[in-house]
mmCIF file of C-alpha atoms and ligand atoms in Angstrom:
data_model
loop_
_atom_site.group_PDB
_atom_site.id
_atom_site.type_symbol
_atom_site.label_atom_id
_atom_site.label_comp_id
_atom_site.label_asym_id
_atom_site.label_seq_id
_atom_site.Cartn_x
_atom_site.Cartn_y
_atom_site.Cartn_z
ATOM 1 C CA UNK A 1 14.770 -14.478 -16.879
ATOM 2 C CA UNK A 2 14.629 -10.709 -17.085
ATOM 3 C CA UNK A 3 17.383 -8.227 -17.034
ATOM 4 C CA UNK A 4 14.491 -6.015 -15.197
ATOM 5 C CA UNK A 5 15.556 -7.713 -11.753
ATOM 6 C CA UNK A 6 18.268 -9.454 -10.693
ATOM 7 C CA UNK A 7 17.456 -13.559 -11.072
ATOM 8 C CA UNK A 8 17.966 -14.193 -7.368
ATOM 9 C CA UNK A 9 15.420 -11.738 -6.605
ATOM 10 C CA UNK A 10 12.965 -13.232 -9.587
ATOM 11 C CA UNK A 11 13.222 -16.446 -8.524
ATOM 12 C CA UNK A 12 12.577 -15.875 -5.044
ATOM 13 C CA UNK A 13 10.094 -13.894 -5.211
ATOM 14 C CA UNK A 14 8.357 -17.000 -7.756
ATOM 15 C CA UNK A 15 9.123 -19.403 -5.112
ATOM 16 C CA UNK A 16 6.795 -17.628 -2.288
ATOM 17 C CA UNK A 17 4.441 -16.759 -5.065
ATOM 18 C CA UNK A 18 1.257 -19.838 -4.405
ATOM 19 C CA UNK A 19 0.785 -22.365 -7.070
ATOM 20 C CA UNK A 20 -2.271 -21.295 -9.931
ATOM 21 C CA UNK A 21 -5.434 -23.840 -10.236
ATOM 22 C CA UNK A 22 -4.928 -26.704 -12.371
ATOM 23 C CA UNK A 23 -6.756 -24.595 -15.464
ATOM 24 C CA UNK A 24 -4.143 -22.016 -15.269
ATOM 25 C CA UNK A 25 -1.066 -24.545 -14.844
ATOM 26 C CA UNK A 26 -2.211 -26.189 -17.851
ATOM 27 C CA UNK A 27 -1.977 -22.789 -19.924
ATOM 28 C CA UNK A 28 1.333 -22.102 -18.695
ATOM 29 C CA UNK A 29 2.827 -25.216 -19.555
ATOM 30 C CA UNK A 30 0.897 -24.732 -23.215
ATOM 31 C CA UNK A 31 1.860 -21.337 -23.349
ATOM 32 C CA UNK A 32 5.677 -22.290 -22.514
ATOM 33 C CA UNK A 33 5.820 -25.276 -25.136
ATOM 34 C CA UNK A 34 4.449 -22.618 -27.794
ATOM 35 C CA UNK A 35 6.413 -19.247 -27.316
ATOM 36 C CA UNK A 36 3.200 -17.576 -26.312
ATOM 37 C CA UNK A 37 4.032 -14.811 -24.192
ATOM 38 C CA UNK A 38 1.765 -14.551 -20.874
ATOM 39 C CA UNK A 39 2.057 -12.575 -18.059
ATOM 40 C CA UNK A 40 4.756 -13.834 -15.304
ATOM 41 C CA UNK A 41 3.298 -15.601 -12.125
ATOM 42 C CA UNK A 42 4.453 -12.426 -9.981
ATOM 43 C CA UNK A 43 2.731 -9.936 -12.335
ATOM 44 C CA UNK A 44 -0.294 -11.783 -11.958
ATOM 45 C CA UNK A 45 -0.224 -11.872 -8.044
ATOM 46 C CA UNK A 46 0.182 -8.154 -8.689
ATOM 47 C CA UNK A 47 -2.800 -8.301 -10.299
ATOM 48 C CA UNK A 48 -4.768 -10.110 -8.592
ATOM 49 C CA UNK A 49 -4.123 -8.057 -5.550
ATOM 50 C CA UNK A 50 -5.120 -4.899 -7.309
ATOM 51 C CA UNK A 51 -8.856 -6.347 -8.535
ATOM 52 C CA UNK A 52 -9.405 -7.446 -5.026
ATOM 53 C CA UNK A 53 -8.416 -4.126 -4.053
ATOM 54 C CA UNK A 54 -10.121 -2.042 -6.615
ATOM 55 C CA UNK A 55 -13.000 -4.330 -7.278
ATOM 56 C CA UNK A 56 -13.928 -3.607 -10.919
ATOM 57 C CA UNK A 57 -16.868 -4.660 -12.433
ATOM 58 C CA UNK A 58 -15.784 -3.486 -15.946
ATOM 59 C CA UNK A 59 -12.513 -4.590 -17.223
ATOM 60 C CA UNK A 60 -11.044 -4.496 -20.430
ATOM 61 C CA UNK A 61 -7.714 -5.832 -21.497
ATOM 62 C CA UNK A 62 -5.498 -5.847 -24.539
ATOM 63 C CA UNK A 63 -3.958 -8.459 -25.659
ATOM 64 C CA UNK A 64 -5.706 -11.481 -25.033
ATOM 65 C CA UNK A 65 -3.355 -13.935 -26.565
ATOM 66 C CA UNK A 66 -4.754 -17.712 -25.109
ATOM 67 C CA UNK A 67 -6.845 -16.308 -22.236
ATOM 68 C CA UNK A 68 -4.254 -17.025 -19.451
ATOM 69 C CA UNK A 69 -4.944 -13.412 -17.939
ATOM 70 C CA UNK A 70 -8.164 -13.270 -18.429
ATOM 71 C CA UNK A 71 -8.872 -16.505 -16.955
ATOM 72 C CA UNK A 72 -6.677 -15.309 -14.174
ATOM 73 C CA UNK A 73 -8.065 -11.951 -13.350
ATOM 74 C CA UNK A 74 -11.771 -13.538 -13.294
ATOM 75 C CA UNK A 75 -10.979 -15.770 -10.639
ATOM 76 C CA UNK A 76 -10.348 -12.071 -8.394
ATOM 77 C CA UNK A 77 -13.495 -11.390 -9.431
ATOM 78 C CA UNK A 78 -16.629 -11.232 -7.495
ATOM 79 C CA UNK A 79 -20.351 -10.204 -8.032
ATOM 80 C CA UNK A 80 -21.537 -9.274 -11.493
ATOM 81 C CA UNK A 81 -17.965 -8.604 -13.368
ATOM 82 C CA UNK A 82 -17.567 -8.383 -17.256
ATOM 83 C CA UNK A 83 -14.161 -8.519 -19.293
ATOM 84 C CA UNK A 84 -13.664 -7.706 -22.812
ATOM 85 C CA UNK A 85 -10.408 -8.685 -24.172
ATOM 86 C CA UNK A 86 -8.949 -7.415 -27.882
ATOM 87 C CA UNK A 87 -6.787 -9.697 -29.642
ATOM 88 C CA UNK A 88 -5.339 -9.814 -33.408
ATOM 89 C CA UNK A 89 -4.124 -13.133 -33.578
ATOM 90 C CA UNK A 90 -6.899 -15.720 -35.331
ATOM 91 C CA UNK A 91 -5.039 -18.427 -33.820
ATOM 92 C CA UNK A 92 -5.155 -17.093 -30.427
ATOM 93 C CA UNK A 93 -8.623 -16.129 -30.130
ATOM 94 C CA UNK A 94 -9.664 -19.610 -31.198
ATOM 95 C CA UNK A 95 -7.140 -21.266 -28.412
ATOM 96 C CA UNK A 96 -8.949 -18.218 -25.950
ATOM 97 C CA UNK A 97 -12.500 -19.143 -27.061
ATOM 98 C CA UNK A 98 -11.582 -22.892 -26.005
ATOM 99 C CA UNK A 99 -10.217 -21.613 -22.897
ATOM 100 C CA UNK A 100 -13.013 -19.926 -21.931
ATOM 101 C CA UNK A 101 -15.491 -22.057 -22.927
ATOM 102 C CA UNK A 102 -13.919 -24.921 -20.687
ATOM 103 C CA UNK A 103 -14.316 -22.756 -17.688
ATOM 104 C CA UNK A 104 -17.512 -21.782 -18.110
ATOM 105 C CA UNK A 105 -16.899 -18.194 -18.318
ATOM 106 C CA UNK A 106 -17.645 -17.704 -22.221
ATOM 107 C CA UNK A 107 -20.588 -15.354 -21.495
ATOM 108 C CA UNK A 108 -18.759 -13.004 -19.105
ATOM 109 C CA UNK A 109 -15.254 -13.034 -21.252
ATOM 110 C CA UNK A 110 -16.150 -11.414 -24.466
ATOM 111 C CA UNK A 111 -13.482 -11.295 -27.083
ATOM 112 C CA UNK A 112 -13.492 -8.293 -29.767
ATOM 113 C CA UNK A 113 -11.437 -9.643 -32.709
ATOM 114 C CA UNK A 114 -9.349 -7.512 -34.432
ATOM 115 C CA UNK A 115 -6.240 -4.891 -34.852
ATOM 116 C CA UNK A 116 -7.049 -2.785 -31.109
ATOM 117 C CA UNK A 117 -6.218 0.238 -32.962
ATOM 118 C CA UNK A 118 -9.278 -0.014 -35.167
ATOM 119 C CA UNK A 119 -11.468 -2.134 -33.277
ATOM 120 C CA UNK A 120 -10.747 0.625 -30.388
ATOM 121 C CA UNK A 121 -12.799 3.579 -31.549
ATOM 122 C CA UNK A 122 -15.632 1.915 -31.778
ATOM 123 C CA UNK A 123 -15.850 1.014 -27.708
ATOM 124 C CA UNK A 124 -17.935 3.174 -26.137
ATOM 125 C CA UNK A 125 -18.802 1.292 -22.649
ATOM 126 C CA UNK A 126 -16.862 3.051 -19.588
ATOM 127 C CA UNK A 127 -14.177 0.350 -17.999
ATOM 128 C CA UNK A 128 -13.127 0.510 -14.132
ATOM 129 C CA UNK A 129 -9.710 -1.307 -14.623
ATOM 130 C CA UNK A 130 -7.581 -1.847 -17.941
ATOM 131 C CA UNK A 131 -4.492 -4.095 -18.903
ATOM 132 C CA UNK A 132 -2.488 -3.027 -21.363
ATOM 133 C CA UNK A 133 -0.291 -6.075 -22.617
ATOM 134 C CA UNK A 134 -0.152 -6.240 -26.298
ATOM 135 C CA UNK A 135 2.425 -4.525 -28.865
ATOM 136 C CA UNK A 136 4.764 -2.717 -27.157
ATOM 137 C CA UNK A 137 5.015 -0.114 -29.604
ATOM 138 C CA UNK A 138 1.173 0.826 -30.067
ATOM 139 C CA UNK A 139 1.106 1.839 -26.068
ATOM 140 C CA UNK A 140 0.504 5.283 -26.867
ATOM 141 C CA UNK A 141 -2.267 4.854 -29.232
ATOM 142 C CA UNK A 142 -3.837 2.483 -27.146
ATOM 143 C CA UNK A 143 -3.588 5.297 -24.154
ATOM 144 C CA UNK A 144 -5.025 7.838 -26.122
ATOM 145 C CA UNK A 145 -8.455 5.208 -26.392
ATOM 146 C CA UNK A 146 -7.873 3.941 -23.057
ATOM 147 C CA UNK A 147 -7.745 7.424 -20.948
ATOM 148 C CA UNK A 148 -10.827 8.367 -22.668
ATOM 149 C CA UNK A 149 -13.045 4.762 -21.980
ATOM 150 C CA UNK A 150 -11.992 4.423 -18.153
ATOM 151 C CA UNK A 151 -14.002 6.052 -15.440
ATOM 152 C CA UNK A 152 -12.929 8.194 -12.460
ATOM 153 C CA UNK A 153 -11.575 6.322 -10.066
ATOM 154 C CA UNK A 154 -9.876 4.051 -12.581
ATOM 155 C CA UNK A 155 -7.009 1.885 -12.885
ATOM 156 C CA UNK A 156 -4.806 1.538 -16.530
ATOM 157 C CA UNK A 157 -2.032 -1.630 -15.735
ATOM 158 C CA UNK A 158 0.252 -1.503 -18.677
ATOM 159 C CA UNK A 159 3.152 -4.607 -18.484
ATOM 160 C CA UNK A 160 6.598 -5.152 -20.102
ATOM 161 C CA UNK A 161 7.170 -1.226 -20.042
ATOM 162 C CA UNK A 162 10.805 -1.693 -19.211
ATOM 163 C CA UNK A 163 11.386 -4.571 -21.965
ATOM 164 C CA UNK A 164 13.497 -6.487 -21.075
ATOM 165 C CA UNK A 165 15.089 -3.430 -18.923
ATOM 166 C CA UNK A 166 16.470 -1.718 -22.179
ATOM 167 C CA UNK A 167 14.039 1.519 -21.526
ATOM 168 C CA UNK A 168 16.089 2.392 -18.408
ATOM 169 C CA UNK A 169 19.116 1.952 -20.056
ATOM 170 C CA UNK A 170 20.759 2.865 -23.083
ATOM 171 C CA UNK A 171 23.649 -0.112 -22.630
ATOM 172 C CA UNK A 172 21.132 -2.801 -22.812
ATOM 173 C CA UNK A 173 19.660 -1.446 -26.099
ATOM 174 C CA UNK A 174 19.473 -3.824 -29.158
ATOM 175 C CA UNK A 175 19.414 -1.699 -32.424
ATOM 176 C CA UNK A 176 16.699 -3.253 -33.926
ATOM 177 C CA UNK A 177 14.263 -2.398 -30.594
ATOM 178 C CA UNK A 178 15.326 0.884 -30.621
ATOM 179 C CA UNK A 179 12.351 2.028 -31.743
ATOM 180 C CA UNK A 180 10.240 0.257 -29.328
ATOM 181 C CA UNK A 181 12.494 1.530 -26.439
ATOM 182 C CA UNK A 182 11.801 4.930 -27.566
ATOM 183 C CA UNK A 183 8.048 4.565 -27.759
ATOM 184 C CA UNK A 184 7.831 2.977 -24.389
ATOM 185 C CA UNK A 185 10.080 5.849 -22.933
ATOM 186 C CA UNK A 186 7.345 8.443 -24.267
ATOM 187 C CA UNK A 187 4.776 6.457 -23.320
ATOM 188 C CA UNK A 188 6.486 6.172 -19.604
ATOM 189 C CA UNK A 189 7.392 10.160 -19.704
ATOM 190 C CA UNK A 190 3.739 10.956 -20.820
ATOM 191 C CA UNK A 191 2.036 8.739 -18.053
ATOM 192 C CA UNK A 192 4.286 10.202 -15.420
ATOM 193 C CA UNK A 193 3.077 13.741 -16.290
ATOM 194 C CA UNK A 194 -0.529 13.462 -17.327
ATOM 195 C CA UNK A 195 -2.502 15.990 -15.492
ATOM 196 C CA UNK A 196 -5.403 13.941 -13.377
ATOM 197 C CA UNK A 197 -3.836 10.976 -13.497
ATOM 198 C CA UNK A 198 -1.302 9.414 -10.901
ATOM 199 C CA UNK A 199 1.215 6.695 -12.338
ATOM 200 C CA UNK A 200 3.993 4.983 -10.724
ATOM 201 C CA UNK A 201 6.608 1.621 -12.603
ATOM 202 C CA UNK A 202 7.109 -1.095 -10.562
ATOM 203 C CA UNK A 203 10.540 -3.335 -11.668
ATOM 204 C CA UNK A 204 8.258 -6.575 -11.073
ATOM 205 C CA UNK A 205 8.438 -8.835 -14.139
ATOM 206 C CA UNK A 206 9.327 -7.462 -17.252
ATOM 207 C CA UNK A 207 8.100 -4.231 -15.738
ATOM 208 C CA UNK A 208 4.493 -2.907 -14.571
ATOM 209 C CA UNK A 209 2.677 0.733 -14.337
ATOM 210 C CA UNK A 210 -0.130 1.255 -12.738
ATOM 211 C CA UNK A 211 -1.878 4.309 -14.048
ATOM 212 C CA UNK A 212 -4.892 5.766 -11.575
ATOM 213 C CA UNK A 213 -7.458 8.497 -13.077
ATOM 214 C CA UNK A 214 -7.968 11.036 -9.981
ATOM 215 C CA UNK A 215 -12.341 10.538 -9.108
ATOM 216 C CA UNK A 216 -13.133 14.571 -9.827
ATOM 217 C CA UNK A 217 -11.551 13.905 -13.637
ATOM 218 C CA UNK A 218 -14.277 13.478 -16.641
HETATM 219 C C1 SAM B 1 1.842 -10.650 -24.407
HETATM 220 S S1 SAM B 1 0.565 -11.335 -25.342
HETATM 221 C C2 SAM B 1 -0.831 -11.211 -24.262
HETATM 222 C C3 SAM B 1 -0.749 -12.132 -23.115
HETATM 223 C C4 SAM B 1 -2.000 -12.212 -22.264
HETATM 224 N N1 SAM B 1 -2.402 -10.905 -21.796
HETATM 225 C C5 SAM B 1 -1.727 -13.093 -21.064
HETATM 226 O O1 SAM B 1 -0.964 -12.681 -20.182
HETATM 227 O O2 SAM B 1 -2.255 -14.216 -21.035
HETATM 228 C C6 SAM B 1 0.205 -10.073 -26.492
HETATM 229 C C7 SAM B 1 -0.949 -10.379 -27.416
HETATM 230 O O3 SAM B 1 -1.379 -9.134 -27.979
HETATM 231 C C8 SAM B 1 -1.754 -9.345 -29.300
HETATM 232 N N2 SAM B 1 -1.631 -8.030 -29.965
HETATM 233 C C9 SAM B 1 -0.508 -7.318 -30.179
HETATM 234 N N3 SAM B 1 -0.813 -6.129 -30.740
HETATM 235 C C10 SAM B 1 -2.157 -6.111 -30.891
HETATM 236 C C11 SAM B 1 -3.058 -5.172 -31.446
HETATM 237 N N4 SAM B 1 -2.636 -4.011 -31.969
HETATM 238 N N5 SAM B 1 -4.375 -5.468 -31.447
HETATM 239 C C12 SAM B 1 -4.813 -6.660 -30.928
HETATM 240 N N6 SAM B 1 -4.002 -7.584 -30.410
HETATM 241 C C13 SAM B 1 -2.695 -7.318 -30.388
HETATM 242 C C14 SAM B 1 -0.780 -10.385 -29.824
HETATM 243 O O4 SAM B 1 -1.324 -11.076 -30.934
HETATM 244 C C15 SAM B 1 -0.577 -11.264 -28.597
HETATM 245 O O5 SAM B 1 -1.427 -12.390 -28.622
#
């Protein structure tokens, strides 16, 4: 499963964790029979517990791959929400365009196409809530746009920070993520200390951090 938590604990925890609606079961299964990475169903509860907490009405993600997230996170939504998603991959965003389409939601899921580290500087809307779950490596530079785009009072949610549970140790390293491992250590270090901001990781899935911007910051 993960080497972030111990399987017993994984699958038990995915056992209590309630079925998703029909729409999302469908993705999973699509997203398991073509190696497209999604979010794992106890991240999501996560997830879903923090938008009915936090109750954003801006949201932007990154990584949008098929549109299982998104999809997911607008059904915690309530009142007049928006989500704009960033995504690379052509064949994704045409698989997310479907996906949102067949819910119904293609006018309140807007997709900006594109590399997030270009298409990035040229957001200039204020978000309430952002997910950070595309390359691993680019965390910082996504951080540096992300900080700067969420309001006071915000929430950053960036997932697989302890890949694969290689970032907390040095044992589990592969060589050729070493690189990767590094990066996500800064980006973990960095978060940890930002002045303004409170952050704290959660060993849940591959690894969560939630990432709040203190209401007097501008
Ligand atoms: C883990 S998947 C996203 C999964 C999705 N959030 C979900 O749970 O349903 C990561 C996605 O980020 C995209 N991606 C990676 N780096 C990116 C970048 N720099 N700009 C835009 N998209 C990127 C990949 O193409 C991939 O589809």
């Amino acid at each position: 499963m993960s080497s972030v938590n111990e399987d017993y604990i994984t699958s038990y925890i995915r056992d209590i964790t309630p079925e998703r609606t029909e729409q999302l079961k469908i993705l999973e299964d699509y997203a398991r029979e073509n190696n497209v990475p999604i979010i794992e169903p106890e991240v999501g509860q996560l997830i879903k517990v923090l938008l009915k907490l936090h109750k954003p009405r801006e949201i932007l993600e990154v990584g949008t791959a098929i549109g299982y997230s998104a999809l997911l996170m607008a059904e915690s939504l309530e009142g007049d929400w928006s989500i704009t998603t960033m995504e690379r991959n052509p064949q994704m965003i045409a698989r997310a365009r479907e996906n949102f389409m067949e819910s119904g939601l293609e006018d309140r899921i807007r997709i900006i196409e594109g590399d997030a580290r270009e298409t990035f500087p040229h957001l200039t809307k204020e978000y309430d809530f952002i997910f950070l779950d595309a390359a691993k490596g680019q965390y910082m530079e996504f951080l540096g746009y992300a900080k700067n785009l969420l309001r006071p009072g915000g929430l950053i949610v960036s997932d697989n920070v302890l890949y694969k549970g290689m970032v907390a140790s040095d044992d589990l390293v592969v060589r050729r993520k070493r690189t990767i491992v590094n990066r996500l250590r800064e980006f973990l270090e960095y978060i940890n200390n930002m002045q303004g901001y409170t952050s704290s990781v959660l060993p849940l899935g591959d690894g969560v951090a939630l990432t709040y911007k203190e209401e007097n910051l501008i």
